[in-house]
Amino acid sequence: MTVMAVGFGLTVVITRLYLMASGYPKIGGSTYHIAHALFGGLLLVIACLMLLLSAGRTALHTAAVLAGIGLGLFIDEVGKFITTDNNYFFPLAAPIIYLAFVLIVLIARYAARTRVRPPELVLADTTEQIGQQIGARLSPQRRAGLLTQLQHLDRGALGPDLIELCDALTDHLNTGHDDGRPTLTTRIARAATRVETALLPLGLLRIGLIVVMICHAIWTLVHLILVGVVVYGWRLPWNQLDRMLDVSQHHGWKSLVGLGIAAGAELLVGIGYAAGSVVWLRGDDELGARLGIWSSIISLAVVNVLASYFSQFLTVFTAIAEAVLLWLLIRYRARKRLA
């Protein structure tokens, strides 16, 4: 799910930037127009075929990448599907694309959370994972993880046949052999961890995150004041800045209601970042990071969804920056707990 979400987001951003830089070229000449939504649909079909025809983890990951790219290419043209004049630049298209991405990310994060599940379901999931590894090299870490899942099963809730299956799977994993060499994925993960530790030690990362959150809170306050000044008719001396800030132009009252909700959510985000910074500076790292994480989630899931209606491309870059900030906050909290 995470791989698909990343592929989806990157595809939309790269496609929009490429089309803007190349002058929106068309494939097909004067008679035909081969929209890139068709290529997206083709990749989605290929991803479905891979999942139906193969059960291996390699096929699963490849299908996730293809599905993400295919979904990105398809939904990038949603403006053409919801308007009578096939308007690719219809303002509502950006919130739909952004909201679809946020929903996929939220589903991915929910799926990754540890939940209390019936032992039969856990055993079925473990059996499927072991089956996907047949014929492939099983890393020691992966083997240990699967063994841990089997060892923590509540066998008292399982029938005799399921207990026998559990024992057979445990024996299969215990008798497996490997050459002791880590897989390519493991080596890349270890290298990334070493680079992260060297370039971003916890102390430096903590200071950097606090500074960014303080700057974000200040910018949010300044931005809301400037928007209020322009919307209420007071003009700034810079015409270009006026046009950037007065996002209410040529929009109806429904859009302005959305803008008001976005402004309220943005104010809440600024307060959250400011409170998180103060708490963090006073020594409560856990609460400070948590406030920063929730402020970032509100900004990504509410503010940017509504703001993308008024400023499509600017919101993309804002969302990327805030997603990086959210990831760094989550990484800090995870590393702090392991320290």
GROMACS .gro file of C-alpha atoms in nm:
model
  339
    1MET     CA    1   0.000   0.000   0.000
    2THR     CA    2   0.281   0.242   0.084
    3VAL     CA    3   0.466   0.161  -0.239
    4MET     CA    4   0.146   0.217  -0.437
    5ALA     CA    5   0.079   0.549  -0.259
    6VAL     CA    6   0.433   0.673  -0.330
    7GLY     CA    7   0.407   0.567  -0.695
    8PHE     CA    8   0.071   0.742  -0.723
    9GLY     CA    9   0.191   1.070  -0.573
   10LEU     CA   10   0.518   1.085  -0.767
   11THR     CA   11   0.344   1.004  -1.097
   12VAL     CA   12   0.093   1.288  -1.063
   13VAL     CA   13   0.363   1.541  -0.969
   14ILE     CA   14   0.607   1.430  -1.242
   15THR     CA   15   0.332   1.416  -1.506
   16ARG     CA   16   0.205   1.766  -1.427
   17LEU     CA   17   0.554   1.914  -1.418
   18TYR     CA   18   0.651   1.743  -1.745
   19LEU     CA   19   0.338   1.859  -1.926
   20MET     CA   20   0.381   2.214  -1.799
   21ALA     CA   21   0.749   2.223  -1.901
   22SER     CA   22   0.687   2.071  -2.247
   23GLY     CA   23   0.386   2.283  -2.340
   24TYR     CA   24   0.125   2.008  -2.299
   25PRO     CA   25   0.207   1.795  -2.605
   26LYS     CA   26  -0.047   1.551  -2.752
   27ILE     CA   27  -0.002   1.198  -2.884
   28GLY     CA   28  -0.207   1.106  -3.191
   29GLY     CA   29  -0.188   1.395  -3.437
   30SER     CA   30  -0.488   1.587  -3.570
   31THR     CA   31  -0.742   1.302  -3.560
   32TYR     CA   32  -0.662   1.107  -3.245
   33HIS     CA   33  -0.570   1.209  -2.894
   34ILE     CA   34  -0.414   0.927  -2.693
   35ALA     CA   35  -0.469   1.047  -2.337
   36HIS     CA   36  -0.224   0.929  -2.071
   37ALA     CA   37  -0.522   0.798  -1.876
   38LEU     CA   38  -0.522   0.508  -2.124
   39PHE     CA   39  -0.164   0.420  -2.032
   40GLY     CA   40  -0.267   0.438  -1.668
   41GLY     CA   41  -0.553   0.196  -1.732
   42LEU     CA   42  -0.317  -0.040  -1.915
   43LEU     CA   43  -0.075  -0.044  -1.620
   44LEU     CA   44  -0.365  -0.109  -1.380
   45VAL     CA   45  -0.471  -0.408  -1.593
   46ILE     CA   46  -0.114  -0.543  -1.596
   47ALA     CA   47  -0.095  -0.503  -1.216
   48CYS     CA   48  -0.422  -0.695  -1.174
   49LEU     CA   49  -0.298  -0.973  -1.404
   50MET     CA   50   0.024  -1.006  -1.207
   51LEU     CA   51  -0.169  -1.044  -0.882
   52LEU     CA   52  -0.403  -1.303  -1.038
   53LEU     CA   53  -0.132  -1.505  -1.212
   54SER     CA   54   0.142  -1.502  -0.947
   55ALA     CA   55   0.160  -1.532  -0.569
   56GLY     CA   56   0.522  -1.430  -0.513
   57ARG     CA   57   0.628  -1.122  -0.318
   58THR     CA   58   0.826  -0.994  -0.617
   59ALA     CA   59   0.506  -0.991  -0.823
   60LEU     CA   60   0.323  -0.824  -0.535
   61HIS     CA   61   0.575  -0.539  -0.512
   62THR     CA   62   0.595  -0.497  -0.890
   63ALA     CA   63   0.216  -0.487  -0.911
   64ALA     CA   64   0.209  -0.222  -0.637
   65VAL     CA   65   0.449  -0.002  -0.835
   66LEU     CA   66   0.253  -0.048  -1.160
   67ALA     CA   67  -0.078   0.014  -0.982
   68GLY     CA   68   0.053   0.334  -0.828
   69ILE     CA   69   0.184   0.467  -1.159
   70GLY     CA   70  -0.128   0.356  -1.342
   71LEU     CA   71  -0.359   0.518  -1.089
   72GLY     CA   72  -0.154   0.838  -1.104
   73LEU     CA   73  -0.174   0.857  -1.484
   74PHE     CA   74  -0.544   0.778  -1.478
   75ILE     CA   75  -0.659   1.017  -1.207
   76ASP     CA   76  -0.438   1.300  -1.337
   77GLU     CA   77  -0.699   1.349  -1.610
   78VAL     CA   78  -0.999   1.345  -1.377
   79GLY     CA   79  -1.081   1.703  -1.479
   80LYS     CA   80  -1.172   1.577  -1.827
   81PHE     CA   81  -1.408   1.315  -1.686
   82ILE     CA   82  -1.614   1.544  -1.462
   83THR     CA   83  -1.668   1.837  -1.702
   84THR     CA   84  -1.875   1.863  -2.019
   85ASP     CA   85  -1.596   2.047  -2.202
   86ASN     CA   86  -1.320   1.799  -2.100
   87ASN     CA   87  -1.140   2.067  -1.899
   88TYR     CA   88  -0.806   1.922  -1.782
   89PHE     CA   89  -0.743   2.234  -1.570
   90PHE     CA   90  -1.081   2.235  -1.392
   91PRO     CA   91  -1.010   2.361  -1.034
   92LEU     CA   92  -1.199   2.077  -0.865
   93ALA     CA   93  -0.965   1.819  -1.023
   94ALA     CA   94  -0.675   1.902  -0.789
   95PRO     CA   95  -0.872   1.845  -0.463
   96ILE     CA   96  -1.005   1.514  -0.601
   97ILE     CA   97  -0.653   1.397  -0.689
   98TYR     CA   98  -0.511   1.513  -0.359
   99LEU     CA   99  -0.795   1.361  -0.154
  100ALA     CA  100  -0.756   1.026  -0.334
  101PHE     CA  101  -0.386   1.027  -0.248
  102VAL     CA  102  -0.452   1.114   0.117
  103LEU     CA  103  -0.710   0.835   0.148
  104ILE     CA  104  -0.466   0.578   0.007
  105VAL     CA  105  -0.196   0.694   0.249
  106LEU     CA  106  -0.438   0.675   0.543
  107ILE     CA  107  -0.544   0.323   0.444
  108ALA     CA  108  -0.177   0.224   0.414
  109ARG     CA  109  -0.100   0.361   0.760
  110TYR     CA  110  -0.407   0.192   0.909
  111ALA     CA  111  -0.306  -0.140   0.754
  112ALA     CA  112   0.044  -0.105   0.901
  113ARG     CA  113  -0.080  -0.052   1.256
  114THR     CA  114  -0.071  -0.340   1.500
  115ARG     CA  115  -0.425  -0.456   1.561
  116VAL     CA  116  -0.577  -0.732   1.772
  117ARG     CA  117  -0.683  -0.998   1.521
  118PRO     CA  118  -0.829  -1.347   1.565
  119PRO     CA  119  -0.555  -1.616   1.577
  120GLU     CA  120  -0.709  -1.793   1.276
  121LEU     CA  121  -0.667  -1.477   1.068
  122VAL     CA  122  -0.307  -1.431   1.188
  123LEU     CA  123  -0.227  -1.793   1.100
  124ALA     CA  124  -0.384  -1.757   0.756
  125ASP     CA  125  -0.184  -1.438   0.694
  126THR     CA  126   0.140  -1.604   0.807
  127THR     CA  127   0.071  -1.909   0.589
  128GLU     CA  128   0.020  -1.684   0.288
  129GLN     CA  129   0.342  -1.494   0.358
  130ILE     CA  130   0.542  -1.817   0.389
  131GLY     CA  131   0.387  -1.941   0.064
  132GLN     CA  132   0.496  -1.623  -0.112
  133GLN     CA  133   0.855  -1.689  -0.003
  134ILE     CA  134   0.873  -2.042  -0.151
  135GLY     CA  135   1.140  -2.047  -0.419
  136ALA     CA  136   1.284  -1.717  -0.301
  137ARG     CA  137   1.567  -1.641  -0.062
  138LEU     CA  138   1.436  -1.585   0.289
  139SER     CA  139   1.641  -1.340   0.491
  140PRO     CA  140   1.718  -1.414   0.859
  141GLN     CA  141   1.518  -1.107   0.962
  142ARG     CA  142   1.217  -1.218   0.760
  143ARG     CA  143   1.244  -1.572   0.898
  144ALA     CA  144   1.264  -1.441   1.256
  145GLY     CA  145   0.962  -1.217   1.199
  146LEU     CA  146   0.749  -1.505   1.070
  147LEU     CA  147   0.859  -1.728   1.359
  148THR     CA  148   0.764  -1.455   1.605
  149GLN     CA  149   0.417  -1.434   1.453
  150LEU     CA  150   0.372  -1.811   1.497
  151GLN     CA  151   0.512  -1.815   1.850
  152HIS     CA  152   0.274  -1.543   1.971
  153LEU     CA  153  -0.037  -1.719   1.844
  154ASP     CA  154  -0.300  -1.807   2.104
  155ARG     CA  155  -0.299  -2.182   2.043
  156GLY     CA  156  -0.576  -2.234   2.294
  157ALA     CA  157  -0.818  -2.070   2.050
  158LEU     CA  158  -0.710  -2.296   1.760
  159GLY     CA  159  -0.843  -2.638   1.669
  160PRO     CA  160  -0.618  -2.948   1.645
  161ASP     CA  161  -0.581  -2.921   1.268
  162LEU     CA  162  -0.473  -2.556   1.288
  163ILE     CA  163  -0.227  -2.635   1.569
  164GLU     CA  164  -0.078  -2.906   1.347
  165LEU     CA  165  -0.047  -2.656   1.063
  166CYS     CA  166   0.121  -2.407   1.299
  167ASP     CA  167   0.373  -2.671   1.407
  168ALA     CA  168   0.445  -2.766   1.047
  169LEU     CA  169   0.509  -2.405   0.949
  170THR     CA  170   0.736  -2.356   1.250
  171ASP     CA  171   0.936  -2.668   1.158
  172HIS     CA  172   0.962  -2.547   0.798
  173LEU     CA  173   1.104  -2.212   0.908
  174ASN     CA  174   1.340  -2.365   1.165
  175THR     CA  175   1.484  -2.614   0.915
  176GLY     CA  176   1.540  -2.351   0.649
  177HIS     CA  177   1.897  -2.264   0.563
  178ASP     CA  178   2.055  -1.946   0.435
  179ASP     CA  179   2.409  -1.844   0.362
  180GLY     CA  180   2.407  -1.570   0.625
  181ARG     CA  181   2.442  -1.293   0.370
  182PRO     CA  182   2.186  -1.013   0.406
  183THR     CA  183   1.955  -0.948   0.115
  184LEU     CA  184   1.992  -0.644  -0.107
  185THR     CA  185   1.695  -0.479   0.064
  186THR     CA  186   1.851  -0.537   0.406
  187ARG     CA  187   2.186  -0.396   0.294
  188ILE     CA  188   2.017  -0.086   0.151
  189ALA     CA  189   1.815  -0.037   0.472
  190ARG     CA  190   2.126  -0.071   0.688
  191ALA     CA  191   2.319   0.173   0.469
  192ALA     CA  192   2.031   0.422   0.483
  193THR     CA  193   2.022   0.390   0.863
  194ARG     CA  194   2.397   0.456   0.888
  195VAL     CA  195   2.369   0.760   0.661
  196GLU     CA  196   2.071   0.890   0.860
  197THR     CA  197   2.256   0.846   1.190
  198ALA     CA  198   2.568   1.017   1.056
  199LEU     CA  199   2.396   1.311   0.887
  200LEU     CA  200   2.105   1.357   1.128
  201PRO     CA  201   2.201   1.267   1.484
  202LEU     CA  202   1.909   1.286   1.724
  203GLY     CA  203   2.026   1.610   1.887
  204LEU     CA  204   2.067   1.790   1.555
  205LEU     CA  205   1.739   1.649   1.422
  206ARG     CA  206   1.558   1.766   1.735
  207ILE     CA  207   1.688   2.122   1.700
  208GLY     CA  208   1.611   2.128   1.328
  209LEU     CA  209   1.254   2.007   1.376
  210ILE     CA  210   1.187   2.262   1.651
  211VAL     CA  211   1.319   2.544   1.430
  212VAL     CA  212   1.109   2.429   1.133
  213MET     CA  213   0.796   2.404   1.347
  214ILE     CA  214   0.851   2.753   1.490
  215CYS     CA  215   0.908   2.895   1.140
  216HIS     CA  216   0.599   2.712   1.014
  217ALA     CA  217   0.387   2.858   1.295
  218ILE     CA  218   0.516   3.212   1.224
  219TRP     CA  219   0.463   3.174   0.850
  220THR     CA  220   0.109   3.045   0.907
  221LEU     CA  221   0.024   3.352   1.114
  222VAL     CA  222   0.180   3.593   0.862
  223HIS     CA  223   0.013   3.416   0.570
  224LEU     CA  224  -0.332   3.433   0.728
  225ILE     CA  225  -0.289   3.803   0.809
  226LEU     CA  226  -0.177   3.883   0.452
  227VAL     CA  227  -0.463   3.684   0.300
  228GLY     CA  228  -0.710   3.860   0.527
  229VAL     CA  229  -0.568   4.198   0.431
  230VAL     CA  230  -0.597   4.128   0.059
  231VAL     CA  231  -0.938   3.957   0.071
  232TYR     CA  232  -1.091   4.247   0.263
  233GLY     CA  233  -0.980   4.494  -0.001
  234TRP     CA  234  -0.659   4.641   0.136
  235ARG     CA  235  -0.403   4.628  -0.142
  236LEU     CA  236  -0.036   4.557  -0.097
  237PRO     CA  237   0.224   4.753  -0.295
  238TRP     CA  238   0.329   4.441  -0.487
  239ASN     CA  239   0.074   4.346  -0.755
  240GLN     CA  240   0.216   3.996  -0.803
  241LEU     CA  241   0.187   3.923  -0.432
  242ASP     CA  242  -0.169   4.057  -0.439
  243ARG     CA  243  -0.265   3.809  -0.712
  244MET     CA  244  -0.104   3.520  -0.523
  245LEU     CA  245  -0.280   3.599  -0.198
  246ASP     CA  246  -0.624   3.697  -0.327
  247VAL     CA  247  -0.735   3.342  -0.404
  248SER     CA  248  -1.101   3.446  -0.369
  249GLN     CA  249  -1.110   3.607  -0.714
  250HIS     CA  250  -1.362   3.463  -0.962
  251HIS     CA  251  -1.494   3.203  -0.717
  252GLY     CA  252  -1.846   3.161  -0.582
  253TRP     CA  253  -1.965   3.154  -0.224
  254LYS     CA  254  -1.930   2.776  -0.196
  255SER     CA  255  -1.562   2.803  -0.277
  256LEU     CA  256  -1.523   3.083  -0.026
  257VAL     CA  257  -1.680   2.863   0.243
  258GLY     CA  258  -1.414   2.604   0.165
  259LEU     CA  259  -1.150   2.875   0.185
  260GLY     CA  260  -1.281   2.977   0.528
  261ILE     CA  261  -1.262   2.617   0.652
  262ALA     CA  262  -0.908   2.592   0.516
  263ALA     CA  263  -0.813   2.913   0.697
  264GLY     CA  264  -0.955   2.783   1.024
  265ALA     CA  265  -0.770   2.453   0.984
  266GLU     CA  266  -0.451   2.640   0.896
  267LEU     CA  267  -0.484   2.848   1.213
  268LEU     CA  268  -0.523   2.525   1.412
  269VAL     CA  269  -0.211   2.387   1.242
  270GLY     CA  270  -0.011   2.698   1.331
  271ILE     CA  271  -0.124   2.677   1.694
  272GLY     CA  272  -0.034   2.308   1.701
  273TYR     CA  273   0.317   2.370   1.568
  274ALA     CA  274   0.369   2.657   1.812
  275ALA     CA  275   0.246   2.454   2.110
  276GLY     CA  276   0.455   2.156   2.002
  277SER     CA  277   0.766   2.371   1.979
  278VAL     CA  278   0.712   2.518   2.327
  279VAL     CA  279   0.646   2.177   2.482
  280TRP     CA  280   0.949   2.033   2.303
  281LEU     CA  281   1.175   2.313   2.425
  282ARG     CA  282   1.056   2.245   2.780
  283GLY     CA  283   1.183   1.887   2.754
  284ASP     CA  284   0.875   1.679   2.664
  285ASP     CA  285   0.998   1.525   2.339
  286GLU     CA  286   0.713   1.275   2.306
  287LEU     CA  287   0.431   1.530   2.336
  288GLY     CA  288   0.615   1.786   2.122
  289ALA     CA  289   0.668   1.536   1.841
  290ARG     CA  290   0.309   1.414   1.869
  291LEU     CA  291   0.170   1.768   1.838
  292GLY     CA  292   0.392   1.824   1.534
  293ILE     CA  293   0.276   1.499   1.376
  294TRP     CA  294  -0.093   1.575   1.424
  295SER     CA  295  -0.048   1.932   1.298
  296SER     CA  296   0.117   1.796   0.983
  297ILE     CA  297  -0.163   1.543   0.934
  298ILE     CA  298  -0.431   1.814   0.964
  299SER     CA  299  -0.241   2.033   0.719
  300LEU     CA  300  -0.198   1.751   0.467
  301ALA     CA  301  -0.548   1.606   0.502
  302VAL     CA  302  -0.757   1.924   0.536
  303VAL     CA  303  -0.572   2.247   0.454
  304ASN     CA  304  -0.400   2.126   0.138
  305VAL     CA  305  -0.707   1.944   0.008
  306LEU     CA  306  -0.909   2.267   0.017
  307ALA     CA  307  -0.620   2.494  -0.084
  308SER     CA  308  -0.548   2.283  -0.394
  309TYR     CA  309  -0.877   2.407  -0.543
  310PHE     CA  310  -0.737   2.760  -0.554
  311SER     CA  311  -0.367   2.692  -0.618
  312GLN     CA  312  -0.297   2.352  -0.772
  313PHE     CA  313   0.075   2.359  -0.839
  314LEU     CA  314   0.180   2.559  -0.533
  315THR     CA  315  -0.008   2.315  -0.309
  316VAL     CA  316   0.185   2.022  -0.458
  317PHE     CA  317   0.517   2.161  -0.342
  318THR     CA  318   0.373   2.261  -0.004
  319ALA     CA  319   0.240   1.909   0.045
  320ILE     CA  320   0.576   1.755  -0.045
  321ALA     CA  321   0.755   1.975   0.211
  322GLU     CA  322   0.501   1.895   0.483
  323ALA     CA  323   0.514   1.523   0.402
  324VAL     CA  324   0.893   1.532   0.450
  325LEU     CA  325   0.843   1.713   0.782
  326LEU     CA  326   0.588   1.452   0.891
  327TRP     CA  327   0.826   1.169   0.799
  328LEU     CA  328   1.112   1.330   0.993
  329LEU     CA  329   0.890   1.373   1.300
  330ILE     CA  330   0.786   1.008   1.285
  331ARG     CA  331   1.148   0.898   1.236
  332TYR     CA  332   1.261   1.109   1.532
  333ARG     CA  333   1.001   0.956   1.761
  334ALA     CA  334   1.088   0.602   1.646
  335ARG     CA  335   1.463   0.657   1.690
  336LYS     CA  336   1.409   0.824   2.027
  337ARG     CA  337   1.219   0.521   2.155
  338LEU     CA  338   1.498   0.287   2.041
  339ALA     CA  339   1.775   0.503   2.189
   0.00000   0.00000   0.00000
